[in-house]
mmCIF file of C-alpha atoms in Angstrom:
data_model
loop_
_atom_site.group_PDB
_atom_site.id
_atom_site.type_symbol
_atom_site.label_atom_id
_atom_site.label_comp_id
_atom_site.label_asym_id
_atom_site.label_seq_id
_atom_site.Cartn_x
_atom_site.Cartn_y
_atom_site.Cartn_z
ATOM 1 C CA MET A 200 128.864 76.928 105.424
ATOM 2 C CA ASP A 201 126.096 75.558 107.600
ATOM 3 C CA ILE A 202 122.960 77.571 106.755
ATOM 4 C CA LEU A 203 119.803 77.265 108.846
ATOM 5 C CA ILE A 204 116.568 78.712 107.463
ATOM 6 C CA ALA A 205 113.789 79.331 109.991
ATOM 7 C CA GLY A 206 110.479 78.953 108.154
ATOM 8 C CA GLY A 207 109.242 76.660 105.397
ATOM 9 C CA GLY A 208 107.024 79.093 103.514
ATOM 10 C CA VAL A 209 107.483 80.422 99.981
ATOM 11 C CA GLY A 210 110.613 82.453 100.753
ATOM 12 C CA GLY A 211 112.384 79.922 102.953
ATOM 13 C CA LEU A 212 111.814 77.007 100.570
ATOM 14 C CA ALA A 213 112.818 79.122 97.562
ATOM 15 C CA LEU A 214 116.099 80.075 99.260
ATOM 16 C CA ALA A 215 116.803 76.429 100.034
ATOM 17 C CA ARG A 216 116.165 75.528 96.370
ATOM 18 C CA GLY A 217 118.519 78.289 95.260
ATOM 19 C CA LEU A 218 121.269 76.989 97.546
ATOM 20 C CA ALA A 219 120.767 73.362 96.538
ATOM 21 C CA ARG A 220 123.498 73.611 93.879
ATOM 22 C CA SER A 221 126.018 75.029 96.344
ATOM 23 C CA GLU A 222 128.309 73.058 98.626
ATOM 24 C CA HIS A 223 126.698 74.559 101.718
ATOM 25 C CA ARG A 224 124.802 72.432 104.213
ATOM 26 C CA VAL A 225 121.223 73.779 104.188
ATOM 27 C CA ARG A 226 118.523 73.003 106.763
ATOM 28 C CA VAL A 227 114.953 74.337 106.839
ATOM 29 C CA PHE A 228 113.179 74.350 110.217
ATOM 30 C CA GLU A 229 109.382 74.561 109.996
ATOM 31 C CA GLN A 230 107.305 74.975 113.144
ATOM 32 C CA PHE A 231 104.274 73.090 111.781
ATOM 33 C CA PRO A 232 104.204 69.275 111.516
ATOM 34 C CA THR A 233 103.677 69.364 107.718
ATOM 35 C CA LEU A 234 104.077 71.768 104.819
ATOM 36 C CA ARG A 235 101.813 74.806 105.196
ATOM 37 C CA THR A 236 99.755 74.424 102.036
ATOM 38 C CA GLY A 237 96.799 76.537 103.183
ATOM 39 C CA GLY A 238 95.825 79.783 101.535
ATOM 40 C CA ALA A 239 94.285 80.522 98.168
ATOM 41 C CA ALA A 240 96.517 81.467 95.228
ATOM 42 C CA VAL A 241 99.621 83.571 94.717
ATOM 43 C CA THR A 242 100.009 86.051 91.861
ATOM 44 C CA ILE A 243 103.478 85.558 90.422
ATOM 45 C CA PHE A 244 104.471 88.603 88.385
ATOM 46 C CA SER A 245 107.346 88.533 85.898
ATOM 47 C CA ASN A 246 109.923 89.470 88.545
ATOM 48 C CA GLY A 247 108.866 86.590 90.805
ATOM 49 C CA ALA A 248 108.838 84.168 87.870
ATOM 50 C CA ALA A 249 112.332 85.293 86.852
ATOM 51 C CA ALA A 250 113.512 84.796 90.431
ATOM 52 C CA LEU A 251 112.057 81.274 90.497
ATOM 53 C CA ALA A 252 113.854 80.406 87.271
ATOM 54 C CA GLY A 253 117.107 81.765 88.680
ATOM 55 C CA LEU A 254 116.607 79.709 91.840
ATOM 56 C CA GLY A 255 116.311 76.511 89.795
ATOM 57 C CA ALA A 256 112.542 76.203 90.337
ATOM 58 C CA PRO A 257 110.820 77.596 87.208
ATOM 59 C CA LEU A 258 107.034 77.511 87.316
ATOM 60 C CA GLY A 259 106.626 75.506 84.147
ATOM 61 C CA GLY A 260 102.918 74.979 83.579
ATOM 62 C CA LEU A 261 101.713 75.675 87.113
ATOM 63 C CA GLY A 262 98.705 77.930 87.588
ATOM 64 C CA GLY A 263 96.752 80.108 85.197
ATOM 65 C CA ARG A 264 98.378 82.623 82.882
ATOM 66 C CA LEU A 265 97.083 86.199 83.063
ATOM 67 C CA ASP A 266 97.285 88.131 79.794
ATOM 68 C CA THR A 267 94.896 90.927 80.750
ATOM 69 C CA LEU A 268 93.978 92.627 84.025
ATOM 70 C CA ARG A 269 90.864 94.799 84.064
ATOM 71 C CA PHE A 270 89.659 97.194 86.770
ATOM 72 C CA ASP A 271 85.930 97.972 86.800
ATOM 73 C CA THR A 272 83.729 100.210 88.911
ATOM 74 C CA ALA A 273 80.967 98.650 91.006
ATOM 75 C CA ASP A 274 78.413 99.946 88.487
ATOM 76 C CA GLY A 275 80.044 98.028 85.637
ATOM 77 C CA ARG A 276 82.187 100.627 83.866
ATOM 78 C CA THR A 277 85.791 99.762 83.029
ATOM 79 C CA ILE A 278 88.327 102.058 84.688
ATOM 80 C CA VAL A 279 91.485 100.707 83.097
ATOM 81 C CA THR A 280 92.763 97.599 81.310
ATOM 82 C CA ALA A 281 96.355 96.377 81.449
ATOM 83 C CA ASP A 282 97.914 94.319 78.652
ATOM 84 C CA LEU A 283 100.113 91.936 80.667
ATOM 85 C CA THR A 284 101.463 90.155 77.586
ATOM 86 C CA ILE A 285 103.884 93.087 77.315
ATOM 87 C CA LEU A 286 105.483 91.944 80.584
ATOM 88 C CA ALA A 287 105.990 88.466 79.142
ATOM 89 C CA ARG A 288 107.501 89.817 75.934
ATOM 90 C CA ARG A 289 109.837 92.267 77.677
ATOM 91 C CA THR A 290 111.043 89.932 80.454
ATOM 92 C CA GLY A 291 110.478 86.440 79.054
ATOM 93 C CA PHE A 292 108.166 85.591 81.977
ATOM 94 C CA PRO A 293 104.353 85.857 82.015
ATOM 95 C CA VAL A 294 102.115 86.818 84.935
ATOM 96 C CA THR A 295 100.546 83.746 86.556
ATOM 97 C CA SER A 296 98.121 82.998 89.382
ATOM 98 C CA VAL A 297 99.258 79.806 91.132
ATOM 99 C CA PRO A 298 97.415 77.891 93.870
ATOM 100 C CA ARG A 299 99.549 78.304 96.978
ATOM 101 C CA ASP A 300 99.537 74.596 97.851
ATOM 102 C CA ARG A 301 100.970 73.714 94.436
ATOM 103 C CA LEU A 302 103.624 76.420 94.675
ATOM 104 C CA ILE A 303 104.710 75.218 98.132
ATOM 105 C CA GLU A 304 104.864 71.577 97.022
ATOM 106 C CA HIS A 305 106.834 72.633 93.931
ATOM 107 C CA LEU A 306 109.382 74.565 95.989
ATOM 108 C CA ALA A 307 109.713 71.826 98.627
ATOM 109 C CA ARG A 308 110.917 69.149 96.181
ATOM 110 C CA GLY A 309 114.302 67.917 97.325
ATOM 111 C CA VAL A 310 114.496 70.414 100.212
ATOM 112 C CA PRO A 311 115.581 69.046 103.627
ATOM 113 C CA VAL A 312 112.806 70.246 105.973
ATOM 114 C CA GLU A 313 112.707 69.418 109.683
ATOM 115 C CA PHE A 314 109.107 69.749 110.813
ATOM 116 C CA SER A 315 107.814 70.698 114.287
ATOM 117 C CA ARG A 316 110.955 72.824 114.788
ATOM 118 C CA GLU A 317 109.993 76.321 115.938
ATOM 119 C CA ILE A 318 112.862 78.759 116.379
ATOM 120 C CA VAL A 319 112.128 81.053 119.340
ATOM 121 C CA ASP A 320 115.452 82.830 119.868
ATOM 122 C CA VAL A 321 118.801 83.516 118.207
ATOM 123 C CA GLU A 322 122.198 84.238 119.717
ATOM 124 C CA VAL A 323 124.866 85.870 117.548
ATOM 125 C CA ARG A 324 128.549 85.121 118.283
ATOM 126 C CA PRO A 325 131.725 86.313 116.546
ATOM 127 C CA ASP A 326 132.246 82.806 115.142
ATOM 128 C CA GLY A 327 128.678 81.842 114.274
ATOM 129 C CA VAL A 328 125.042 81.776 115.333
ATOM 130 C CA THR A 329 122.975 79.656 117.717
ATOM 131 C CA ALA A 330 119.268 79.137 116.991
ATOM 132 C CA ILE A 331 117.187 77.938 119.936
ATOM 133 C CA ASP A 332 113.980 76.020 119.290
ATOM 134 C CA ALA A 333 110.815 75.753 121.376
ATOM 135 C CA THR A 334 112.052 72.616 123.145
ATOM 136 C CA GLY A 335 115.233 74.376 124.272
ATOM 137 C CA ASP A 336 117.491 72.536 121.817
ATOM 138 C CA ARG A 337 120.353 74.655 120.478
ATOM 139 C CA HIS A 338 121.378 74.505 116.818
ATOM 140 C CA GLU A 339 124.734 75.884 115.711
ATOM 141 C CA ALA A 340 125.131 77.409 112.258
ATOM 142 C CA ASP A 341 127.306 79.807 110.307
ATOM 143 C CA VAL A 342 124.246 81.637 108.973
ATOM 144 C CA VAL A 343 120.657 81.810 110.257
ATOM 145 C CA VAL A 344 117.983 83.256 107.969
ATOM 146 C CA GLY A 345 114.656 84.293 109.492
ATOM 147 C CA ALA A 346 112.001 83.415 106.921
ATOM 148 C CA ASP A 347 109.387 82.849 109.616
ATOM 149 C CA GLY A 348 106.726 85.327 108.557
ATOM 150 C CA GLN A 349 105.322 88.580 109.900
ATOM 151 C CA ARG A 350 105.439 87.301 113.520
ATOM 152 C CA SER A 351 109.073 86.299 113.095
ATOM 153 C CA ALA A 352 110.844 85.218 116.279
ATOM 154 C CA VAL A 353 114.159 85.782 114.494
ATOM 155 C CA ARG A 354 113.224 89.415 113.794
ATOM 156 C CA ARG A 355 112.208 89.898 117.443
ATOM 157 C CA ALA A 356 115.520 88.512 118.621
ATOM 158 C CA LEU A 357 117.653 90.513 116.184
ATOM 159 C CA LEU A 358 115.946 93.789 115.485
ATOM 160 C CA ASP A 359 112.646 94.814 116.867
ATOM 161 C CA PRO A 360 110.206 93.297 119.381
ATOM 162 C CA ALA A 361 107.369 95.439 117.998
ATOM 163 C CA PRO A 362 104.862 93.494 115.860
ATOM 164 C CA ALA A 363 103.820 94.550 112.385
ATOM 165 C CA ILE A 364 101.236 97.340 112.524
ATOM 166 C CA GLU A 365 97.657 96.456 111.583
ATOM 167 C CA ASN A 366 95.518 98.848 109.579
ATOM 168 C CA ALA A 367 91.755 98.931 109.040
ATOM 169 C CA TRP A 368 91.719 96.577 106.046
ATOM 170 C CA THR A 369 91.071 92.815 105.973
ATOM 171 C CA THR A 370 91.160 90.362 103.081
ATOM 172 C CA TRP A 371 88.634 87.528 102.872
ATOM 173 C CA GLN A 372 89.725 85.052 100.219
ATOM 174 C CA GLY A 373 89.350 81.619 98.697
ATOM 175 C CA LEU A 374 90.067 79.388 95.704
ATOM 176 C CA SER A 375 87.310 77.334 94.106
ATOM 177 C CA PRO A 376 85.852 76.124 90.768
ATOM 178 C CA VAL A 377 83.385 78.993 90.323
ATOM 179 C CA LEU A 378 82.559 81.337 87.409
ATOM 180 C CA PRO A 379 83.786 78.796 84.825
ATOM 181 C CA GLU A 380 83.537 81.267 81.936
ATOM 182 C CA LEU A 381 86.127 83.439 83.697
ATOM 183 C CA ALA A 382 88.169 80.665 85.319
ATOM 184 C CA VAL A 383 89.193 79.154 81.963
ATOM 185 C CA ASN A 384 90.107 82.536 80.500
ATOM 186 C CA ALA A 385 93.320 84.557 80.789
ATOM 187 C CA THR A 386 91.698 87.749 82.071
ATOM 188 C CA GLY A 387 91.704 88.868 85.678
ATOM 189 C CA VAL A 388 89.039 91.266 86.914
ATOM 190 C CA CYS A 389 89.070 93.643 89.893
ATOM 191 C CA VAL A 390 85.897 95.521 90.857
ATOM 192 C CA VAL A 391 86.311 98.621 93.039
ATOM 193 C CA GLY A 392 83.602 100.508 94.888
ATOM 194 C CA GLN A 393 82.692 102.076 98.215
ATOM 195 C CA ALA A 394 82.621 98.690 99.984
ATOM 196 C CA GLY A 395 86.174 97.867 98.885
ATOM 197 C CA LEU A 396 87.677 95.690 96.166
ATOM 198 C CA VAL A 397 86.750 92.285 94.757
ATOM 199 C CA GLY A 398 89.424 90.391 92.823
ATOM 200 C CA LEU A 399 88.880 87.463 90.442
ATOM 201 C CA LEU A 400 91.890 85.669 88.928
ATOM 202 C CA PRO A 401 91.938 82.449 86.853
ATOM 203 C CA SER A 402 94.387 80.077 88.568
ATOM 204 C CA GLY A 403 94.508 77.000 86.327
ATOM 205 C CA ASP A 404 92.550 73.734 86.200
ATOM 206 C CA GLY A 405 89.221 75.564 86.331
ATOM 207 C CA LEU A 406 89.997 77.227 89.667
ATOM 208 C CA LEU A 407 89.352 80.879 90.406
ATOM 209 C CA MET A 408 91.215 82.877 93.040
ATOM 210 C CA TRP A 409 88.804 85.403 94.572
ATOM 211 C CA TRP A 410 89.108 87.896 97.378
ATOM 212 C CA PHE A 411 87.309 90.761 99.080
ATOM 213 C CA ASP A 412 89.287 93.649 100.589
ATOM 214 C CA VAL A 413 87.117 95.328 103.226
ATOM 215 C CA HIS A 414 87.858 98.261 105.527
ATOM 216 C CA ARG A 415 85.271 97.595 108.233
ATOM 217 C CA PRO A 416 84.959 94.386 110.284
ATOM 218 C CA LEU A 417 82.308 91.878 109.254
ATOM 219 C CA GLU A 418 79.673 90.894 111.805
ATOM 220 C CA GLY A 419 77.961 87.514 112.056
ATOM 221 C CA SER A 420 78.223 85.114 109.108
ATOM 222 C CA PRO A 421 81.078 86.380 106.888
ATOM 223 C CA ALA A 422 79.461 85.007 103.722
ATOM 224 C CA ALA A 423 76.164 86.766 104.521
ATOM 225 C CA ALA A 424 77.957 89.963 105.530
ATOM 226 C CA LEU A 425 79.956 90.027 102.283
ATOM 227 C CA ALA A 426 76.789 89.390 100.247
ATOM 228 C CA GLU A 427 75.131 92.360 101.907
ATOM 229 C CA ARG A 428 78.131 94.668 101.686
ATOM 230 C CA PHE A 429 79.006 93.928 98.047
ATOM 231 C CA ALA A 430 75.465 93.869 96.692
ATOM 232 C CA GLY A 431 75.270 95.758 93.412
ATOM 233 C CA TYR A 432 78.867 94.987 92.342
ATOM 234 C CA GLY A 433 77.734 93.466 89.031
ATOM 235 C CA PRO A 434 76.835 89.992 87.724
ATOM 236 C CA LEU A 435 80.246 88.345 88.207
ATOM 237 C CA VAL A 436 80.429 89.303 91.878
ATOM 238 C CA GLU A 437 76.769 88.436 92.430
ATOM 239 C CA GLN A 438 77.315 84.950 90.972
ATOM 240 C CA LEU A 439 80.338 84.456 93.229
ATOM 241 C CA LEU A 440 78.519 85.655 96.346
ATOM 242 C CA ALA A 441 75.642 83.276 95.642
ATOM 243 C CA LYS A 442 78.074 80.326 95.813
ATOM 244 C CA LEU A 443 80.022 81.317 98.937
ATOM 245 C CA ARG A 444 79.685 79.605 102.304
ATOM 246 C CA ASP A 445 81.394 80.544 105.547
ATOM 247 C CA GLU A 446 83.702 77.520 105.336
ATOM 248 C CA ASP A 447 84.986 78.697 101.932
ATOM 249 C CA LEU A 448 86.402 81.895 103.435
ATOM 250 C CA GLU A 449 89.633 82.646 105.236
ATOM 251 C CA SER A 450 90.716 86.066 106.397
ATOM 252 C CA PHE A 451 93.876 87.956 107.253
ATOM 253 C CA ARG A 452 94.420 91.486 108.495
ATOM 254 C CA HIS A 453 96.598 93.875 106.527
ATOM 255 C CA VAL A 454 99.845 94.687 108.329
ATOM 256 C CA THR A 455 102.981 96.689 107.619
ATOM 257 C CA HIS A 456 106.502 96.320 109.030
ATOM 258 C CA ARG A 457 109.005 99.098 109.341
ATOM 259 C CA VAL A 458 111.677 98.248 106.755
ATOM 260 C CA PRO A 459 115.086 99.021 108.299
ATOM 261 C CA ASN A 460 118.306 99.354 106.316
ATOM 262 C CA GLN A 461 119.890 96.448 108.190
ATOM 263 C CA TRP A 462 118.032 93.194 108.844
ATOM 264 C CA GLY A 463 120.490 91.316 111.040
ATOM 265 C CA HIS A 464 123.873 91.145 112.746
ATOM 266 C CA GLY A 465 126.855 88.904 112.085
ATOM 267 C CA GLY A 466 125.695 85.737 110.349
ATOM 268 C CA THR A 467 121.974 86.478 110.593
ATOM 269 C CA THR A 468 119.461 88.094 108.266
ATOM 270 C CA LEU A 469 115.781 88.121 107.338
ATOM 271 C CA LEU A 470 113.753 87.299 104.244
ATOM 272 C CA GLY A 471 110.189 87.931 103.048
ATOM 273 C CA ASP A 472 107.487 88.914 105.533
ATOM 274 C CA ALA A 473 109.930 88.596 108.431
ATOM 275 C CA ALA A 474 111.806 91.565 106.973
ATOM 276 C CA HIS A 475 109.053 93.546 105.257
ATOM 277 C CA ALA A 476 105.442 92.449 105.709
ATOM 278 C CA PHE A 477 103.050 94.760 103.849
ATOM 279 C CA PRO A 478 99.436 94.625 102.565
ATOM 280 C CA PRO A 479 98.700 92.504 99.475
ATOM 281 C CA THR A 480 97.328 95.379 97.408
ATOM 282 C CA GLN A 481 100.345 95.508 95.070
ATOM 283 C CA ALA A 482 100.371 91.697 94.621
ATOM 284 C CA GLN A 483 104.083 91.713 95.439
ATOM 285 C CA GLY A 484 104.344 89.937 98.817
ATOM 286 C CA ALA A 485 105.407 86.542 97.472
ATOM 287 C CA ASN A 486 107.280 88.155 94.574
ATOM 288 C CA GLN A 487 109.430 90.250 96.892
ATOM 289 C CA ALA A 488 110.131 87.172 99.052
ATOM 290 C CA LEU A 489 111.284 85.363 95.899
ATOM 291 C CA GLU A 490 113.420 88.373 94.977
ATOM 292 C CA ASP A 491 114.990 88.181 98.458
ATOM 293 C CA ALA A 492 115.661 84.461 98.038
ATOM 294 C CA TRP A 493 117.213 84.986 94.598
ATOM 295 C CA LEU A 494 119.632 87.702 95.736
ATOM 296 C CA LEU A 495 120.448 86.030 99.060
ATOM 297 C CA SER A 496 121.194 82.671 97.447
ATOM 298 C CA ARG A 497 123.457 84.489 95.008
ATOM 299 C CA ALA A 498 125.193 86.302 97.891
ATOM 300 C CA LEU A 499 125.804 83.094 99.847
ATOM 301 C CA ARG A 500 127.067 81.220 96.788
ATOM 302 C CA VAL A 501 129.415 83.977 95.611
ATOM 303 C CA ASN A 502 130.780 85.172 98.968
ATOM 304 C CA PRO A 503 131.159 82.146 101.273
ATOM 305 C CA VAL A 504 134.244 83.570 103.013
ATOM 306 C CA ASP A 505 132.708 86.834 104.241
ATOM 307 C CA ALA A 506 129.137 85.839 105.078
ATOM 308 C CA PRO A 507 128.355 88.874 107.310
ATOM 309 C CA GLY A 508 129.587 91.268 104.626
ATOM 310 C CA ALA A 509 127.525 89.503 101.949
ATOM 311 C CA LEU A 510 124.438 89.602 104.164
ATOM 312 C CA ARG A 511 124.750 93.339 104.796
ATOM 313 C CA ARG A 512 125.120 94.049 101.068
ATOM 314 C CA TYR A 513 122.075 91.856 100.334
ATOM 315 C CA GLU A 514 120.049 93.784 102.933
ATOM 316 C CA ALA A 515 121.062 97.189 101.600
ATOM 317 C CA LEU A 516 120.068 96.292 98.039
ATOM 318 C CA ARG A 517 116.781 94.674 98.973
ATOM 319 C CA ALA A 518 115.696 97.302 101.526
ATOM 320 C CA ARG A 519 115.966 100.007 98.880
ATOM 321 C CA ARG A 520 113.767 98.052 96.468
ATOM 322 C CA VAL A 521 111.165 96.679 98.843
ATOM 323 C CA ARG A 522 110.601 99.963 100.668
ATOM 324 C CA LYS A 523 108.994 101.349 97.492
ATOM 325 C CA VAL A 524 106.512 98.465 97.349
ATOM 326 C CA SER A 525 105.751 98.732 101.052
ATOM 327 C CA ARG A 526 104.854 102.416 100.792
ATOM 328 C CA ARG A 527 102.513 101.848 97.839
ATOM 329 C CA ALA A 528 100.854 98.842 99.449
ATOM 330 C CA ALA A 529 100.380 100.558 102.819
ATOM 331 C CA SER A 530 98.451 103.382 101.112
ATOM 332 C CA GLU A 531 95.745 100.814 100.111
ATOM 333 C CA ARG A 532 95.013 103.096 97.162
ATOM 334 C CA THR A 533 94.011 100.279 94.792
ATOM 335 C CA ASN A 534 91.169 99.363 97.186
ATOM 336 C CA LYS A 535 89.592 102.820 96.967
ATOM 337 C CA PRO A 536 87.393 104.233 94.183
ATOM 338 C CA LEU A 537 88.957 106.868 91.976
ATOM 339 C CA PRO A 538 87.300 110.297 91.753
ATOM 340 C CA PRO A 539 85.083 110.575 88.624
ATOM 341 C CA PRO A 540 87.416 113.017 86.794
ATOM 342 C CA VAL A 541 90.350 110.634 87.264
ATOM 343 C CA ARG A 542 88.253 107.670 86.099
ATOM 344 C CA ALA A 543 87.377 109.568 82.926
ATOM 345 C CA LEU A 544 91.063 110.089 82.202
ATOM 346 C CA THR A 545 92.152 106.505 82.936
ATOM 347 C CA ARG A 546 89.577 105.109 80.487
ATOM 348 C CA MET A 547 91.479 106.884 77.711
ATOM 349 C CA ILE A 548 94.808 105.139 78.454
ATOM 350 C CA PRO A 549 95.546 102.259 76.026
ATOM 351 C CA PRO A 550 96.064 98.797 77.594
ATOM 352 C CA SER A 551 99.538 98.622 76.043
ATOM 353 C CA LEU A 552 100.587 101.809 77.835
ATOM 354 C CA ILE A 553 99.363 100.386 81.160
ATOM 355 C CA GLY A 554 101.407 97.260 80.444
ATOM 356 C CA ARG A 555 104.514 99.343 79.845
ATOM 357 C CA ALA A 556 103.848 101.204 83.103
ATOM 358 C CA TYR A 557 103.733 97.845 84.921
ATOM 359 C CA ILE A 558 107.135 96.986 83.432
ATOM 360 C CA ALA A 559 108.635 100.268 84.636
ATOM 361 C CA GLN A 560 107.177 99.763 88.114
ATOM 362 C CA LEU A 561 108.464 96.194 88.351
ATOM 363 C CA ARG A 562 111.967 97.179 87.302
ATOM 364 C CA GLY A 563 112.012 99.802 90.025
ATOM 365 C CA VAL A 564 111.381 97.217 92.751
ATOM 366 C CA SER A 565 113.254 94.244 91.292
ATOM 367 C CA SER A 566 116.735 92.924 91.952
ATOM 368 C CA VAL A 567 116.437 90.025 89.517
ATOM 369 C CA LEU A 568 115.200 92.078 86.534
ATOM 370 C CA ASN A 569 118.148 94.427 87.112
ATOM 371 C CA ASN A 570 120.559 91.494 87.576
ATOM 372 C CA GLU A 571 121.901 92.923 90.827
ATOM 373 C CA THR A 572 124.995 91.424 92.401
ATOM 374 C CA VAL A 573 126.382 91.638 95.928
#
């Protein structure tokens, strides 16, 4: 088959890598003139790492391994600690924070990408699909996959012209060589208080991924506004805030897509944020895109004769899984302080039990950990 993938982000490139061993002709169209290597870091949980291995693109030594994840209150008390080594032992894949530019470059190796090709419309025919780019050129294919992000033109053409819905939360993030005593460790720290959440994750090579989830807009200088809003969040956050400049920060609003049961018609489908954009609070955005790529590449390798049937089965399996993540993420509950009685109870839970709870949650939203087939 001739497979055209609209979008050269994490999901689109991962799908292309997964199809590289097939006899299909695979093309990736990316609207930007180069690889989009912006952004901070991506947390790859065990399900995403397993998907990458299955797609023929294992992480290897990329990024920083996370063995422990700790949640603290703004006044310095630990709410809960998760032993993430349990995930590695149970699945064979650790949790890792990987700089996004390195992940994109890793996935792009050997992938045929046509840059400055923006797909703006799709026409579905009984015998194939036509993708139309911004210059008016028409590209025929047997299958078109919309992996073009939350503002997906493929989604608009196939399903729903409505954009993803914004909520009140915004993430301000960056990646830099700060807090060296934490950056070289294998412990991630999240600090939660009335102002929102601050996350700090070692990401390899002395780099620290950091972010601020805020529920009210910042005014004036974002670095100064964050320093004022998150004052009193403890020494780690204070040290970070003292280093930040406006140019270190990038922001994105939290959005949520409706996740339908069917993501396309005929030889078309969606993948990643194009199908199911949701807030980053569950750290599953990239992981669910990789899950999509893993199952879709499997579907297109195993069922080349009945592509539409394979695509519908892929969508049904993935919609069921990803809808659970979307609901949890849209609640933004991890960004909000727990009531004192609940905090008192969570402090009593052993880190190993939290790790086992993570495993159960991941299995509930994972196709790859359940070895699903279409």
